Amino acid sequence: MTRALTLDDYLVAGIILVAGLVAAFLLRMLLRWLGGHATKTRWGGDDVIVDTLRALVPWGAFLGGAAASAAVLPLTKTVQHHVNQALTVLLILVATITAARVIAGLVRTVTQSRAGVAGSVTIFVNITRVAVLAIGCLVILQTLGIPIAPLVTALGVGGLAVALALQDTLANLFAGIHILASKTVQPGDYIRLSSGEEGYVVDINWRQTTIKSLSNNLVIIPNGQLAGTNMTNFNQPEQDMTLLVQVGVGYDSDLEHVERVTNEVITEVMKEVEGAVPDHEPAVRFHTFGDSRIGMTVILGVGEFSDQYRIKHEFIKRLHKRYRAEGISIPAPRRTVTLQPGGGSGVEIPHQRETVVEVAP
């Protein structure tokens, strides 16, 4: 049988509780000091660890002081058991939340360091956080005296039924994991699907991939559809790409002169227009004797997909201006149509000839 509580018991318990509060304050100050030094390092993982510990470790110190304070009090076995059990559950909960934040933050940091732009990828972070929290919940249930073996068995059977009901969701989940693991698509890539959707990948989460089109609209694509469709990734294997521009000059043009002038314009555009590749080697290839012109292909270097429109715009303007200054003609297509009506009452109708000039768009 326990004795009655005395003033000394309250005093000792209060001192221990205050010591826990002081320890929590000192730990917070220490972690703040460590956080200042962590920001100076190149690795971002120490920032994640220190920030998480600074928010949760003081609570652990306070709960530890509360547990020690309750231990010195002459409580009944039942009350002592419930108090210890409650404090243990709180400590496990704090430790679980701390571990979930630290591990999820480290996963995010590693993803950023490997992919460069994958900070918006939430699928791995969410899976890691849920897994750690689930383990913590099982430990809490075991601490409370609830057997977890039947629960795990029931969850396994129930999980099978849920898996059958959520086939599409699980297919999207594993498709998202496959996409990220294979690195075929990463946030920041510009992609185009065979169904016509195209844009920059913004995020890949547990169910869907979000892309942002050039018109500044978001397109949501299920991961299963993305993994099962034909797709062009304009950032793989490298971000730089080539842009082909078709040009035609008249048959009376000096092709050597045309090639030299065109190369000079290419070099000028590559060095002065934003988004171009300055070290791109000018390239002009004649390829066709057309109806009214000699066709050629001009090859330009582009830094990324969206830069091609600005570069093509500037190149066509400057090339047209330079051709006019150099006397190089770009003839419009011409077509001759001859109208020859059939004979009638013996009266001869002269042939009519008409020249129709069509300007190509």
mmCIF file of C-alpha atoms in Angstrom:
data_model
loop_
_atom_site.group_PDB
_atom_site.id
_atom_site.type_symbol
_atom_site.label_atom_id
_atom_site.label_comp_id
_atom_site.label_asym_id
_atom_site.label_seq_id
_atom_site.Cartn_x
_atom_site.Cartn_y
_atom_site.Cartn_z
ATOM 1 C CA MET A 1 0.000 0.000 0.000
ATOM 2 C CA THR A 2 1.446 3.363 -0.969
ATOM 3 C CA ARG A 3 1.873 6.182 1.506
ATOM 4 C CA ALA A 4 0.275 9.604 1.225
ATOM 5 C CA LEU A 5 1.942 12.298 -0.837
ATOM 6 C CA THR A 6 4.009 14.789 1.141
ATOM 7 C CA LEU A 7 5.404 18.209 0.409
ATOM 8 C CA ASP A 8 8.836 16.710 -0.141
ATOM 9 C CA ASP A 9 7.421 14.427 -2.840
ATOM 10 C CA TYR A 10 5.898 17.368 -4.648
ATOM 11 C CA LEU A 11 9.118 19.347 -4.259
ATOM 12 C CA VAL A 12 11.321 16.583 -5.695
ATOM 13 C CA ALA A 13 8.897 15.932 -8.531
ATOM 14 C CA GLY A 14 8.731 19.651 -9.296
ATOM 15 C CA ILE A 15 12.516 19.965 -9.340
ATOM 16 C CA ILE A 16 12.803 17.039 -11.763
ATOM 17 C CA LEU A 17 10.075 18.501 -13.977
ATOM 18 C CA VAL A 18 11.794 21.916 -13.994
ATOM 19 C CA ALA A 19 15.069 20.169 -14.835
ATOM 20 C CA GLY A 20 13.363 18.596 -17.821
ATOM 21 C CA LEU A 21 12.147 22.025 -18.949
ATOM 22 C CA VAL A 22 15.628 23.509 -18.534
ATOM 23 C CA ALA A 23 17.125 20.605 -20.487
ATOM 24 C CA ALA A 24 14.573 21.173 -23.249
ATOM 25 C CA PHE A 25 15.486 24.880 -23.401
ATOM 26 C CA LEU A 26 19.244 24.172 -23.449
ATOM 27 C CA LEU A 27 18.832 21.524 -26.132
ATOM 28 C CA ARG A 28 16.846 23.932 -28.279
ATOM 29 C CA MET A 29 19.563 26.590 -27.924
ATOM 30 C CA LEU A 30 22.250 24.026 -28.758
ATOM 31 C CA LEU A 31 20.398 22.832 -31.836
ATOM 32 C CA ARG A 32 19.849 26.426 -32.960
ATOM 33 C CA TRP A 33 23.621 26.974 -32.726
ATOM 34 C CA LEU A 34 24.238 23.769 -34.670
ATOM 35 C CA GLY A 35 21.702 24.895 -37.261
ATOM 36 C CA GLY A 36 23.715 28.050 -37.893
ATOM 37 C CA HIS A 37 26.798 25.961 -38.617
ATOM 38 C CA ALA A 38 24.831 23.434 -40.694
ATOM 39 C CA THR A 39 23.762 26.142 -43.141
ATOM 40 C CA LYS A 40 27.428 26.752 -43.990
ATOM 41 C CA THR A 41 28.068 23.209 -45.177
ATOM 42 C CA ARG A 42 27.557 22.023 -48.750
ATOM 43 C CA TRP A 43 25.449 19.002 -47.811
ATOM 44 C CA GLY A 44 21.782 19.788 -47.196
ATOM 45 C CA GLY A 45 21.093 16.697 -45.093
ATOM 46 C CA ASP A 46 22.520 18.217 -41.902
ATOM 47 C CA ASP A 47 20.101 21.138 -42.249
ATOM 48 C CA VAL A 48 17.176 18.715 -42.403
ATOM 49 C CA ILE A 49 18.377 16.764 -39.353
ATOM 50 C CA VAL A 50 19.048 19.827 -37.199
ATOM 51 C CA ASP A 51 15.771 21.564 -38.114
ATOM 52 C CA THR A 52 13.758 18.447 -37.303
ATOM 53 C CA LEU A 53 15.566 17.793 -34.013
ATOM 54 C CA ARG A 54 15.218 21.431 -32.976
ATOM 55 C CA ALA A 55 11.446 21.166 -33.234
ATOM 56 C CA LEU A 56 10.974 17.767 -31.558
ATOM 57 C CA VAL A 57 13.914 16.965 -29.240
ATOM 58 C CA PRO A 58 12.882 19.575 -26.608
ATOM 59 C CA TRP A 59 9.514 17.823 -26.357
ATOM 60 C CA GLY A 60 11.334 14.551 -25.756
ATOM 61 C CA ALA A 61 13.379 16.148 -22.965
ATOM 62 C CA PHE A 62 10.239 17.543 -21.350
ATOM 63 C CA LEU A 63 8.452 14.189 -21.530
ATOM 64 C CA GLY A 64 11.521 12.481 -20.084
ATOM 65 C CA GLY A 65 11.471 14.900 -17.165
ATOM 66 C CA ALA A 66 7.754 14.257 -16.686
ATOM 67 C CA ALA A 67 8.362 10.494 -16.659
ATOM 68 C CA ALA A 68 11.161 10.835 -14.092
ATOM 69 C CA SER A 69 8.986 13.166 -11.993
ATOM 70 C CA ALA A 70 6.145 10.630 -11.981
ATOM 71 C CA ALA A 71 8.553 7.839 -11.035
ATOM 72 C CA VAL A 72 9.566 9.486 -7.723
ATOM 73 C CA LEU A 73 5.975 9.966 -6.620
ATOM 74 C CA PRO A 74 4.478 7.238 -4.385
ATOM 75 C CA LEU A 75 1.653 6.385 -6.764
ATOM 76 C CA THR A 76 -0.372 3.216 -6.776
ATOM 77 C CA LYS A 77 0.693 0.492 -9.136
ATOM 78 C CA THR A 78 -2.314 1.042 -11.362
ATOM 79 C CA VAL A 79 -1.826 4.803 -11.593
ATOM 80 C CA GLN A 80 1.919 4.394 -12.020
ATOM 81 C CA HIS A 81 1.351 1.870 -14.816
ATOM 82 C CA HIS A 82 -1.058 4.139 -16.674
ATOM 83 C CA VAL A 83 1.192 7.179 -16.262
ATOM 84 C CA ASN A 84 4.253 5.306 -17.463
ATOM 85 C CA GLN A 85 2.312 3.833 -20.342
ATOM 86 C CA ALA A 86 0.992 7.236 -21.422
ATOM 87 C CA LEU A 87 4.435 8.850 -21.216
ATOM 88 C CA THR A 88 5.994 5.941 -23.124
ATOM 89 C CA VAL A 89 3.405 6.289 -25.881
ATOM 90 C CA LEU A 90 4.112 10.011 -26.109
ATOM 91 C CA LEU A 91 7.863 9.382 -26.261
ATOM 92 C CA ILE A 92 7.398 6.782 -29.008
ATOM 93 C CA LEU A 93 5.125 9.180 -30.879
ATOM 94 C CA VAL A 94 7.708 11.976 -30.667
ATOM 95 C CA ALA A 95 10.470 9.607 -31.776
ATOM 96 C CA THR A 96 8.345 8.328 -34.676
ATOM 97 C CA ILE A 97 7.503 11.818 -35.918
ATOM 98 C CA THR A 98 11.164 12.825 -35.608
ATOM 99 C CA ALA A 99 12.338 9.766 -37.534
ATOM 100 C CA ALA A 100 9.683 10.285 -40.224
ATOM 101 C CA ARG A 101 10.691 13.907 -40.753
ATOM 102 C CA VAL A 102 14.416 13.192 -40.757
ATOM 103 C CA ILE A 103 14.230 10.222 -43.128
ATOM 104 C CA ALA A 104 11.751 11.939 -45.478
ATOM 105 C CA GLY A 105 13.934 15.055 -45.499
ATOM 106 C CA LEU A 106 17.038 13.020 -46.275
ATOM 107 C CA VAL A 107 15.226 11.244 -49.108
ATOM 108 C CA ARG A 108 14.206 14.625 -50.527
ATOM 109 C CA THR A 109 17.787 15.920 -50.199
ATOM 110 C CA VAL A 110 19.252 12.867 -51.941
ATOM 111 C CA THR A 111 16.680 13.190 -54.735
ATOM 112 C CA GLN A 112 17.574 16.847 -55.231
ATOM 113 C CA SER A 113 21.288 16.124 -55.360
ATOM 114 C CA ARG A 114 20.809 13.347 -57.952
ATOM 115 C CA ALA A 115 18.209 14.898 -60.222
ATOM 116 C CA GLY A 116 18.818 18.590 -59.663
ATOM 117 C CA VAL A 117 15.169 19.550 -60.133
ATOM 118 C CA ALA A 118 13.414 16.677 -58.398
ATOM 119 C CA GLY A 119 12.567 18.588 -55.237
ATOM 120 C CA SER A 120 8.948 18.609 -56.310
ATOM 121 C CA VAL A 121 8.842 14.794 -56.570
ATOM 122 C CA THR A 122 6.617 13.711 -53.671
ATOM 123 C CA ILE A 123 6.151 10.017 -54.318
ATOM 124 C CA PHE A 124 9.294 8.699 -52.584
ATOM 125 C CA VAL A 125 8.983 11.196 -49.734
ATOM 126 C CA ASN A 126 5.361 10.248 -49.052
ATOM 127 C CA ILE A 127 6.049 6.502 -49.203
ATOM 128 C CA THR A 128 8.966 6.875 -46.780
ATOM 129 C CA ARG A 129 6.966 8.992 -44.350
ATOM 130 C CA VAL A 130 3.975 6.639 -44.362
ATOM 131 C CA ALA A 131 6.210 3.583 -43.823
ATOM 132 C CA VAL A 132 7.947 5.113 -40.785
ATOM 133 C CA LEU A 133 4.666 6.301 -39.262
ATOM 134 C CA ALA A 134 3.117 2.847 -39.778
ATOM 135 C CA ILE A 135 6.004 1.184 -37.936
ATOM 136 C CA GLY A 136 5.659 3.680 -35.095
ATOM 137 C CA CYS A 137 1.930 2.985 -34.807
ATOM 138 C CA LEU A 138 2.604 -0.753 -34.560
ATOM 139 C CA VAL A 139 5.128 -0.151 -31.770
ATOM 140 C CA ILE A 140 2.604 2.014 -29.918
ATOM 141 C CA LEU A 141 -0.057 -0.693 -30.184
ATOM 142 C CA GLN A 142 2.412 -3.263 -28.863
ATOM 143 C CA THR A 143 3.241 -0.928 -25.949
ATOM 144 C CA LEU A 144 -0.438 -0.600 -25.094
ATOM 145 C CA GLY A 145 -0.710 -4.374 -24.910
ATOM 146 C CA ILE A 146 -2.602 -4.823 -28.141
ATOM 147 C CA PRO A 147 -1.254 -7.864 -30.051
ATOM 148 C CA ILE A 148 -0.219 -6.801 -33.532
ATOM 149 C CA ALA A 149 0.130 -10.271 -35.097
ATOM 150 C CA PRO A 150 -3.643 -10.712 -35.663
ATOM 151 C CA LEU A 151 -3.796 -7.122 -36.816
ATOM 152 C CA VAL A 152 -1.046 -7.657 -39.382
ATOM 153 C CA THR A 153 -2.788 -10.815 -40.588
ATOM 154 C CA ALA A 154 -6.100 -9.004 -40.891
ATOM 155 C CA LEU A 155 -4.414 -6.141 -42.706
ATOM 156 C CA GLY A 156 -2.857 -8.634 -45.124
ATOM 157 C CA VAL A 157 -6.207 -10.199 -45.971
ATOM 158 C CA GLY A 158 -7.914 -6.831 -46.118
ATOM 159 C CA GLY A 159 -5.055 -5.452 -48.187
ATOM 160 C CA LEU A 160 -5.702 -8.088 -50.832
ATOM 161 C CA ALA A 161 -9.327 -7.010 -51.125
ATOM 162 C CA VAL A 162 -8.312 -3.347 -51.205
ATOM 163 C CA ALA A 163 -5.712 -4.101 -53.877
ATOM 164 C CA LEU A 164 -8.375 -5.685 -56.074
ATOM 165 C CA ALA A 165 -10.635 -2.685 -55.583
ATOM 166 C CA LEU A 166 -7.859 -0.178 -56.229
ATOM 167 C CA GLN A 167 -6.199 -1.754 -59.244
ATOM 168 C CA ASP A 168 -6.000 1.500 -61.187
ATOM 169 C CA THR A 169 -4.619 3.422 -58.218
ATOM 170 C CA LEU A 170 -1.973 0.782 -57.497
ATOM 171 C CA ALA A 171 -1.101 0.598 -61.196
ATOM 172 C CA ASN A 172 -0.511 4.344 -61.191
ATOM 173 C CA LEU A 173 1.554 4.047 -57.996
ATOM 174 C CA PHE A 174 3.915 1.402 -59.342
ATOM 175 C CA ALA A 175 4.044 3.118 -62.720
ATOM 176 C CA GLY A 176 5.201 6.293 -60.976
ATOM 177 C CA ILE A 177 7.883 4.366 -59.103
ATOM 178 C CA HIS A 178 9.014 2.756 -62.367
ATOM 179 C CA ILE A 179 9.153 6.131 -64.139
ATOM 180 C CA LEU A 180 11.336 7.658 -61.438
ATOM 181 C CA ALA A 181 13.536 4.604 -60.989
ATOM 182 C CA SER A 182 14.222 4.307 -64.728
ATOM 183 C CA LYS A 183 14.804 8.093 -65.016
ATOM 184 C CA THR A 184 12.972 8.207 -68.328
ATOM 185 C CA VAL A 185 11.102 11.280 -67.102
ATOM 186 C CA GLN A 186 12.165 13.720 -64.408
ATOM 187 C CA PRO A 187 10.711 17.028 -63.195
ATOM 188 C CA GLY A 188 11.917 19.817 -65.440
ATOM 189 C CA ASP A 189 11.910 17.708 -68.623
ATOM 190 C CA TYR A 190 9.911 18.809 -71.633
ATOM 191 C CA ILE A 191 7.894 15.888 -72.982
ATOM 192 C CA ARG A 192 5.381 15.264 -75.755
ATOM 193 C CA LEU A 193 2.940 12.334 -75.721
ATOM 194 C CA SER A 194 1.649 10.531 -78.777
ATOM 195 C CA SER A 195 -1.845 11.731 -77.803
ATOM 196 C CA GLY A 196 -0.715 15.345 -78.276
ATOM 197 C CA GLU A 197 -0.166 16.582 -74.717
ATOM 198 C CA GLU A 198 3.158 18.322 -74.181
ATOM 199 C CA GLY A 199 4.844 20.557 -71.626
ATOM 200 C CA TYR A 200 7.315 20.717 -68.754
ATOM 201 C CA VAL A 201 7.034 18.048 -66.059
ATOM 202 C CA VAL A 202 6.193 19.797 -62.785
ATOM 203 C CA ASP A 203 5.631 16.916 -60.388
ATOM 204 C CA ILE A 204 5.368 13.131 -60.252
ATOM 205 C CA ASN A 205 3.381 11.980 -57.210
ATOM 206 C CA TRP A 206 1.860 8.661 -56.118
ATOM 207 C CA ARG A 207 -0.964 8.745 -58.678
ATOM 208 C CA GLN A 208 -0.369 11.234 -61.465
ATOM 209 C CA THR A 209 2.156 13.336 -63.336
ATOM 210 C CA THR A 210 1.580 17.059 -63.744
ATOM 211 C CA ILE A 211 2.960 18.871 -66.771
ATOM 212 C CA LYS A 212 2.817 22.594 -67.526
ATOM 213 C CA SER A 213 2.164 23.499 -71.146
ATOM 214 C CA LEU A 214 3.657 26.521 -72.910
ATOM 215 C CA SER A 215 0.251 28.200 -72.603
ATOM 216 C CA ASN A 216 0.781 28.103 -68.801
ATOM 217 C CA ASN A 217 -1.918 25.464 -68.225
ATOM 218 C CA LEU A 218 -1.530 22.330 -66.113
ATOM 219 C CA VAL A 219 -2.183 18.932 -67.689
ATOM 220 C CA ILE A 220 -2.791 15.997 -65.313
ATOM 221 C CA ILE A 221 -1.778 12.582 -66.688
ATOM 222 C CA PRO A 222 -2.199 9.299 -64.734
ATOM 223 C CA ASN A 223 1.125 7.533 -64.261
ATOM 224 C CA GLY A 224 -0.217 4.346 -65.842
ATOM 225 C CA GLN A 225 -1.133 6.202 -69.030
ATOM 226 C CA LEU A 226 2.239 7.969 -69.089
ATOM 227 C CA ALA A 227 4.140 4.692 -68.718
ATOM 228 C CA GLY A 228 2.102 2.964 -71.439
ATOM 229 C CA THR A 229 2.174 5.601 -74.171
ATOM 230 C CA ASN A 230 4.726 6.641 -76.768
ATOM 231 C CA MET A 231 6.545 9.704 -75.517
ATOM 232 C CA THR A 232 9.294 12.044 -76.698
ATOM 233 C CA ASN A 233 11.553 13.528 -74.021
ATOM 234 C CA PHE A 234 13.286 16.609 -75.400
ATOM 235 C CA ASN A 235 15.713 16.744 -72.444
ATOM 236 C CA GLN A 236 17.131 13.248 -72.906
ATOM 237 C CA PRO A 237 19.867 12.275 -73.450
ATOM 238 C CA GLU A 238 20.860 15.958 -73.330
ATOM 239 C CA GLN A 239 19.004 19.243 -73.110
ATOM 240 C CA ASP A 240 20.560 20.906 -76.190
ATOM 241 C CA MET A 241 18.707 20.192 -79.417
ATOM 242 C CA THR A 242 18.892 21.088 -83.095
ATOM 243 C CA LEU A 243 16.339 23.165 -84.985
ATOM 244 C CA LEU A 244 15.806 22.658 -88.734
ATOM 245 C CA VAL A 245 14.632 25.643 -90.821
ATOM 246 C CA GLN A 246 13.733 25.181 -94.494
ATOM 247 C CA VAL A 247 14.875 27.975 -96.884
ATOM 248 C CA GLY A 248 14.771 28.335 -100.670
ATOM 249 C CA VAL A 249 16.713 30.603 -103.063
ATOM 250 C CA GLY A 250 16.380 31.346 -106.763
ATOM 251 C CA TYR A 251 18.116 29.354 -109.497
ATOM 252 C CA ASP A 252 20.130 32.419 -110.491
ATOM 253 C CA SER A 253 21.742 32.654 -107.048
ATOM 254 C CA ASP A 254 25.419 31.958 -106.400
ATOM 255 C CA LEU A 255 25.159 29.018 -103.998
ATOM 256 C CA GLU A 256 28.641 29.596 -102.562
ATOM 257 C CA HIS A 257 27.651 33.168 -101.769
ATOM 258 C CA VAL A 258 24.322 31.999 -100.341
ATOM 259 C CA GLU A 259 26.030 29.467 -98.081
ATOM 260 C CA ARG A 260 28.565 32.013 -96.816
ATOM 261 C CA VAL A 261 25.925 34.673 -96.039
ATOM 262 C CA THR A 262 23.641 32.143 -94.351
ATOM 263 C CA ASN A 263 26.466 30.859 -92.143
ATOM 264 C CA GLU A 264 27.261 34.412 -91.081
ATOM 265 C CA VAL A 265 23.646 34.968 -90.056
ATOM 266 C CA ILE A 266 23.628 31.658 -88.147
ATOM 267 C CA THR A 267 26.769 32.638 -86.232
ATOM 268 C CA GLU A 268 25.281 36.040 -85.410
ATOM 269 C CA VAL A 269 22.040 34.522 -84.116
ATOM 270 C CA MET A 270 23.837 31.867 -82.051
ATOM 271 C CA LYS A 271 25.925 34.501 -80.260
ATOM 272 C CA GLU A 272 23.325 37.232 -79.751
ATOM 273 C CA VAL A 273 19.943 35.553 -79.207
ATOM 274 C CA GLU A 274 19.094 34.286 -75.716
ATOM 275 C CA GLY A 275 18.672 30.530 -75.500
ATOM 276 C CA ALA A 276 20.888 29.745 -78.496
ATOM 277 C CA VAL A 277 24.039 27.613 -78.317
ATOM 278 C CA PRO A 278 27.003 29.992 -78.847
ATOM 279 C CA ASP A 279 29.479 27.283 -79.829
ATOM 280 C CA HIS A 280 27.109 25.716 -82.386
ATOM 281 C CA GLU A 281 28.856 25.159 -85.718
ATOM 282 C CA PRO A 282 26.886 26.732 -88.599
ATOM 283 C CA ALA A 283 25.453 24.178 -91.003
ATOM 284 C CA VAL A 284 23.671 24.678 -94.349
ATOM 285 C CA ARG A 285 22.677 21.732 -96.544
ATOM 286 C CA PHE A 286 21.247 22.116 -100.076
ATOM 287 C CA HIS A 287 18.937 19.241 -100.878
ATOM 288 C CA THR A 288 16.261 19.897 -103.545
ATOM 289 C CA PHE A 289 15.840 21.329 -107.057
ATOM 290 C CA GLY A 290 12.301 22.610 -106.597
ATOM 291 C CA ASP A 291 9.817 23.997 -109.124
ATOM 292 C CA SER A 292 10.950 27.561 -108.585
ATOM 293 C CA ARG A 293 13.806 27.435 -106.097
ATOM 294 C CA ILE A 294 16.718 25.460 -104.737
ATOM 295 C CA GLY A 295 15.806 24.182 -101.287
ATOM 296 C CA MET A 296 18.194 24.000 -98.361
ATOM 297 C CA THR A 297 18.031 23.145 -94.673
ATOM 298 C CA VAL A 298 19.565 25.408 -92.033
ATOM 299 C CA ILE A 299 20.556 23.705 -88.763
ATOM 300 C CA LEU A 300 20.471 25.846 -85.603
ATOM 301 C CA GLY A 301 21.463 25.008 -82.026
ATOM 302 C CA VAL A 302 18.837 25.467 -79.302
ATOM 303 C CA GLY A 303 19.420 25.374 -75.555
ATOM 304 C CA GLU A 304 15.996 23.942 -74.698
ATOM 305 C CA PHE A 305 12.683 23.221 -76.363
ATOM 306 C CA SER A 306 10.876 26.496 -75.622
ATOM 307 C CA ASP A 307 13.781 28.590 -76.982
ATOM 308 C CA GLN A 308 13.237 27.381 -80.545
ATOM 309 C CA TYR A 309 10.375 29.791 -81.250
ATOM 310 C CA ARG A 310 12.359 32.889 -80.318
ATOM 311 C CA ILE A 311 15.468 31.679 -82.165
ATOM 312 C CA LYS A 312 13.539 30.814 -85.341
ATOM 313 C CA HIS A 313 11.784 34.191 -85.197
ATOM 314 C CA GLU A 314 15.069 36.117 -84.979
ATOM 315 C CA PHE A 315 16.801 33.964 -87.582
ATOM 316 C CA ILE A 316 14.099 34.421 -90.233
ATOM 317 C CA LYS A 317 14.019 38.194 -89.687
ATOM 318 C CA ARG A 318 17.779 38.592 -89.907
ATOM 319 C CA LEU A 319 18.176 36.189 -92.822
ATOM 320 C CA HIS A 320 15.485 37.971 -94.852
ATOM 321 C CA LYS A 321 17.087 41.358 -94.170
ATOM 322 C CA ARG A 322 20.543 40.085 -95.098
ATOM 323 C CA TYR A 323 19.333 38.391 -98.289
ATOM 324 C CA ARG A 324 17.752 41.633 -99.432
ATOM 325 C CA ALA A 325 20.961 43.515 -98.725
ATOM 326 C CA GLU A 326 23.020 40.920 -100.624
ATOM 327 C CA GLY A 327 20.631 40.725 -103.568
ATOM 328 C CA ILE A 328 19.702 37.083 -102.955
ATOM 329 C CA SER A 329 16.167 36.349 -104.092
ATOM 330 C CA ILE A 330 13.647 34.035 -102.444
ATOM 331 C CA PRO A 331 11.223 33.418 -105.336
ATOM 332 C CA ALA A 332 7.577 32.667 -104.801
ATOM 333 C CA PRO A 333 6.217 29.442 -106.350
ATOM 334 C CA ARG A 334 4.780 29.944 -109.882
ATOM 335 C CA ARG A 335 2.313 27.760 -111.718
ATOM 336 C CA THR A 336 1.242 28.117 -115.373
ATOM 337 C CA VAL A 337 -2.325 27.049 -116.195
ATOM 338 C CA THR A 338 -3.302 26.582 -119.899
ATOM 339 C CA LEU A 339 -7.007 26.693 -120.791
ATOM 340 C CA GLN A 340 -7.838 24.980 -124.134
ATOM 341 C CA PRO A 341 -11.589 24.761 -124.806
ATOM 342 C CA GLY A 342 -12.919 22.019 -127.152
ATOM 343 C CA GLY A 343 -13.945 22.663 -130.815
ATOM 344 C CA GLY A 344 -17.469 23.798 -131.670
ATOM 345 C CA SER A 345 -19.194 24.829 -134.987
ATOM 346 C CA GLY A 346 -16.043 24.984 -137.000
ATOM 347 C CA VAL A 347 -15.073 28.368 -135.594
ATOM 348 C CA GLU A 348 -11.490 28.288 -134.389
ATOM 349 C CA ILE A 349 -11.087 29.504 -130.843
ATOM 350 C CA PRO A 350 -7.545 30.641 -130.072
ATOM 351 C CA HIS A 351 -5.715 29.077 -127.166
ATOM 352 C CA GLN A 352 -5.894 31.002 -123.935
ATOM 353 C CA ARG A 353 -2.940 31.061 -121.555
ATOM 354 C CA GLU A 354 -3.084 32.396 -118.045
ATOM 355 C CA THR A 355 -0.307 32.628 -115.503
ATOM 356 C CA VAL A 356 -1.407 32.257 -111.891
ATOM 357 C CA VAL A 357 1.101 33.239 -109.226
ATOM 358 C CA GLU A 358 0.644 31.616 -105.847
ATOM 359 C CA VAL A 359 2.648 32.802 -102.880
ATOM 360 C CA ALA A 360 3.497 30.069 -100.454
ATOM 361 C CA PRO A 361 2.519 30.799 -96.869
#
